[in-house]
Each structure stands twice: as structure tokens, then as C-alpha cells.
């Protein structure tokens, strides 16, 4: 396995090239390794062979790609916006997504989709609150349509009313 990057244990005092560290006869000692950044293309198996057995026990040699979870405010090309948690460059966790037309979703996201509990509002009098799975109203939820004097509380399946539920409609 080849890796082009930096091995970093703590804040470096200086940056040096691989050629300055490795030689045929000697290996890095742990103290020296912790104070430096090794820059360049180095195969992981060769790197492990060069570290003495004694220092292997004190070092974590597993390299994992980690992108930090963070809070972001994003405006998309179509002028929709997102404000909330991102992870692995995706909407993930709690957030608010607003469409240009005024609709908004407040709730949890998973891999850029509405997923978990949330509130989807189309305008001041029309909304859905409940469960979402993979971007669909799915599970238990309540939808209120104030413009048409209509309310449904019950089960949803992939965005459609499905299963047991109650409808209340006022014809005025």
C-alpha cells in the first residue's frame, strides 16, 4: 500500500525529506520520529520494517482517513441553503435546509438526505412533522394543510399515506 502524505504525531519542529531520515543501517528512534514530519511517498510496509520492535509497541501505525465533523453554512448554486453539521463533506446530523421557494426542513440528515426526525414546512400553514427515511416521509408523522383545512396523522411509506391513520377535514 502506497501513501503520499505526512506522518504526523505532534506539532513538528521542522520538516525534512525521507532521504534525510532513512539510511540502510539505521532506523528512526521514537523521540526523533515524534518531533518530525516525514514528507514524501513511502510504502507503509517499508516504514514499519524500519522502526525497531521496541518502538513499535509505543506507536500507533494505523493510518485512517478522517475528515472532521463540523458546522457549516452552505449556499448552493440554485441558491438553496444549508446550515448545520457536515461529515465527510455531506449533510450529516442536525441541520436546516432552505429552498429558494421558502420551504424548509429542520431535522436530522444522513448522507445528504432527510433521515430521522424532522419538520418540513412548505409555508406558514402547510407542514409535516415526523419520521423521514432516505429523503421520504416514512414511518409515523403528521401533515397539516391549513390552506385546504386538512390534517392527517398516521403511518407513511416512501412519501405516501399508508397504513393506519386519521384524517380530519373541515369543509367550512
Coordinates of C-alpha atoms in Angstrom, one line a residue:
X1 CA 0.0 0.0 0.0
X2 CA 1.5 3.3 -1.0
X3 CA 0.7 6.6 0.7
X4 CA 1.7 10.1 -0.4
X5 CA 1.3 12.3 2.6
X6 CA 2.6 13.3 6.0
X7 CA 3.1 11.1 9.1
X8 CA 2.3 13.5 12.0
X9 CA 2.4 12.7 15.7
X10 CA 2.5 16.2 17.2
X11 CA 3.4 19.7 16.1
X12 CA 6.7 19.5 14.2
X13 CA 9.8 21.5 14.9
X14 CA 10.9 21.3 11.3
X15 CA 10.0 19.5 8.0
X16 CA 12.5 17.1 6.5
X17 CA 12.6 14.7 3.5
X18 CA 12.6 10.9 3.7
X19 CA 16.2 10.8 2.4
X20 CA 17.3 12.8 5.4
X21 CA 15.9 10.3 7.9
X22 CA 16.3 6.8 6.5
X23 CA 19.6 5.0 5.7
X24 CA 20.3 1.3 5.0
X25 CA 21.8 0.8 8.5
X26 CA 19.7 2.7 10.9
X27 CA 16.1 3.2 11.9
X28 CA 14.3 6.2 13.3
X29 CA 14.1 6.3 17.1
X30 CA 10.7 7.2 18.5
X31 CA 11.7 10.5 20.0
X32 CA 13.2 11.7 16.7
X33 CA 10.1 10.5 14.8
X34 CA 7.7 12.3 17.1
X35 CA 9.4 15.6 16.5
X36 CA 9.5 15.5 12.7
X37 CA 7.2 15.2 9.7
X38 CA 8.2 12.6 7.2
X39 CA 7.3 14.1 3.7
X40 CA 7.1 12.1 0.5
X41 CA 6.0 8.8 -1.0
X42 CA 6.6 5.9 1.4
X43 CA 5.2 2.4 1.4
X44 CA 3.6 1.5 4.7
X45 CA 5.3 -1.9 4.9
X46 CA 8.7 -0.4 4.4
X47 CA 8.0 2.2 7.1
X48 CA 7.1 -0.5 9.6
X49 CA 10.2 -2.6 8.8
X50 CA 12.4 0.4 9.6
X51 CA 11.0 1.0 13.1
X52 CA 12.6 -1.1 15.7
X53 CA 10.4 -3.7 17.6
X54 CA 10.8 -1.8 20.8
X55 CA 9.4 1.5 19.4
X56 CA 6.6 -0.3 17.5
X57 CA 4.8 -1.1 20.8
X58 CA 4.7 2.6 21.7
X59 CA 3.4 3.9 18.3
X60 CA 0.1 3.7 16.5
X61 CA 0.8 2.6 13.0
X62 CA -2.8 2.5 11.7
X63 CA -3.4 5.3 9.2
X64 CA -7.0 6.2 8.7
X65 CA -8.6 8.9 6.6
X66 CA -10.5 11.2 9.0
X67 CA -12.4 14.3 8.0
X68 CA -13.7 16.3 10.9
X69 CA -17.3 16.8 11.7
X70 CA -18.0 20.5 11.7
X71 CA -20.7 23.1 11.4
X72 CA -21.2 24.8 8.0
X73 CA -23.3 27.4 6.3
X74 CA -23.6 26.5 2.6
X75 CA -25.3 28.3 -0.3
X76 CA -25.8 26.0 -3.3
X77 CA -25.7 27.1 -7.0
X78 CA -29.5 27.1 -7.1
X79 CA -29.5 29.5 -4.0
X80 CA -30.9 26.8 -1.7
X81 CA -29.0 26.9 1.7
X82 CA -28.0 24.5 4.4
X83 CA -26.9 25.3 7.9
X84 CA -25.8 22.5 10.2
X85 CA -23.5 19.6 10.7
X86 CA -21.4 18.1 8.0
X87 CA -19.3 15.0 8.0
X88 CA -17.3 13.5 5.1
X89 CA -18.4 16.5 3.0
X90 CA -22.1 15.6 3.4
X91 CA -25.0 16.9 5.4
X92 CA -25.0 14.7 8.4
X93 CA -26.7 15.2 11.8
X94 CA -28.8 18.2 12.8
X95 CA -29.4 20.9 10.3
X96 CA -31.7 23.3 8.4
X97 CA -32.1 23.1 4.6
X98 CA -34.0 26.0 3.0
X99 CA -35.3 26.1 -0.6
X100 CA -35.5 29.3 -2.6
X101 CA -39.3 29.0 -2.8
X102 CA -39.5 29.3 1.1
X103 CA -39.9 25.7 2.0
X104 CA -37.5 24.4 4.8
X105 CA -36.6 21.2 6.6
X106 CA -35.3 21.3 10.2
X107 CA -34.1 17.9 11.5
X108 CA -31.6 15.2 11.0
X109 CA -29.7 14.3 7.8
X110 CA -27.9 11.2 6.8
X111 CA -25.7 11.2 3.6
X112 CA -27.3 14.4 2.3
X113 CA -30.9 13.1 2.8
X114 CA -33.6 13.9 5.3
X115 CA -33.4 11.0 7.7
X116 CA -34.6 10.6 11.2
X117 CA -37.0 13.1 12.9
X118 CA -37.8 16.4 11.3
X119 CA -40.1 19.2 10.4
X120 CA -40.8 20.0 6.7
X121 CA -42.6 23.3 6.2
X122 CA -43.9 24.4 2.8
X123 CA -45.3 27.7 4.1
X124 CA -46.8 29.1 7.3
X125 CA -49.9 26.9 7.2
X126 CA -48.6 23.6 5.5
X127 CA -46.2 21.3 7.2
X128 CA -45.2 17.7 8.0
X129 CA -43.6 16.6 11.3
X130 CA -42.4 13.1 11.9
X131 CA -40.1 10.4 10.6
X132 CA -38.0 10.5 7.4
X133 CA -36.0 7.7 5.8
X134 CA -33.8 8.3 2.8
X135 CA -35.5 11.6 2.0
X136 CA -39.1 10.3 2.2
X137 CA -41.8 10.8 4.8
X138 CA -41.6 7.3 6.2
X139 CA -42.8 5.9 9.5
X140 CA -45.1 7.9 11.8
X141 CA -45.9 11.6 11.2
X142 CA -48.5 14.3 11.0
X143 CA -49.2 16.5 8.0
X144 CA -51.2 19.7 8.2
X145 CA -52.5 21.6 5.2
X146 CA -54.0 24.8 6.5
X147 CA -54.9 26.1 3.1
X148 CA -57.2 23.1 2.4
X149 CA -58.3 22.6 6.0
X150 CA -56.9 19.1 6.1
X151 CA -54.8 17.1 8.6
X152 CA -53.5 13.5 8.6
X153 CA -51.8 11.7 11.5
X154 CA -50.6 8.2 11.0
X155 CA -48.3 5.9 9.0
X156 CA -46.3 6.9 5.9
X157 CA -44.5 4.8 3.4
X158 CA -42.0 6.3 1.0
X159 CA -43.7 9.7 1.0
X160 CA -47.3 8.4 0.8
X161 CA -50.0 7.9 3.5
X162 CA -50.0 4.2 4.1
X163 CA -51.4 2.0 6.9
X164 CA -53.3 3.2 9.9
X165 CA -54.0 6.9 10.3
X166 CA -56.6 9.6 11.0
X167 CA -57.9 12.3 8.6
X168 CA -59.6 15.4 9.8
X169 CA -61.0 17.7 7.2
X170 CA -63.0 20.9 7.7
X171 CA -65.1 21.9 4.6
X172 CA -66.2 25.2 6.1

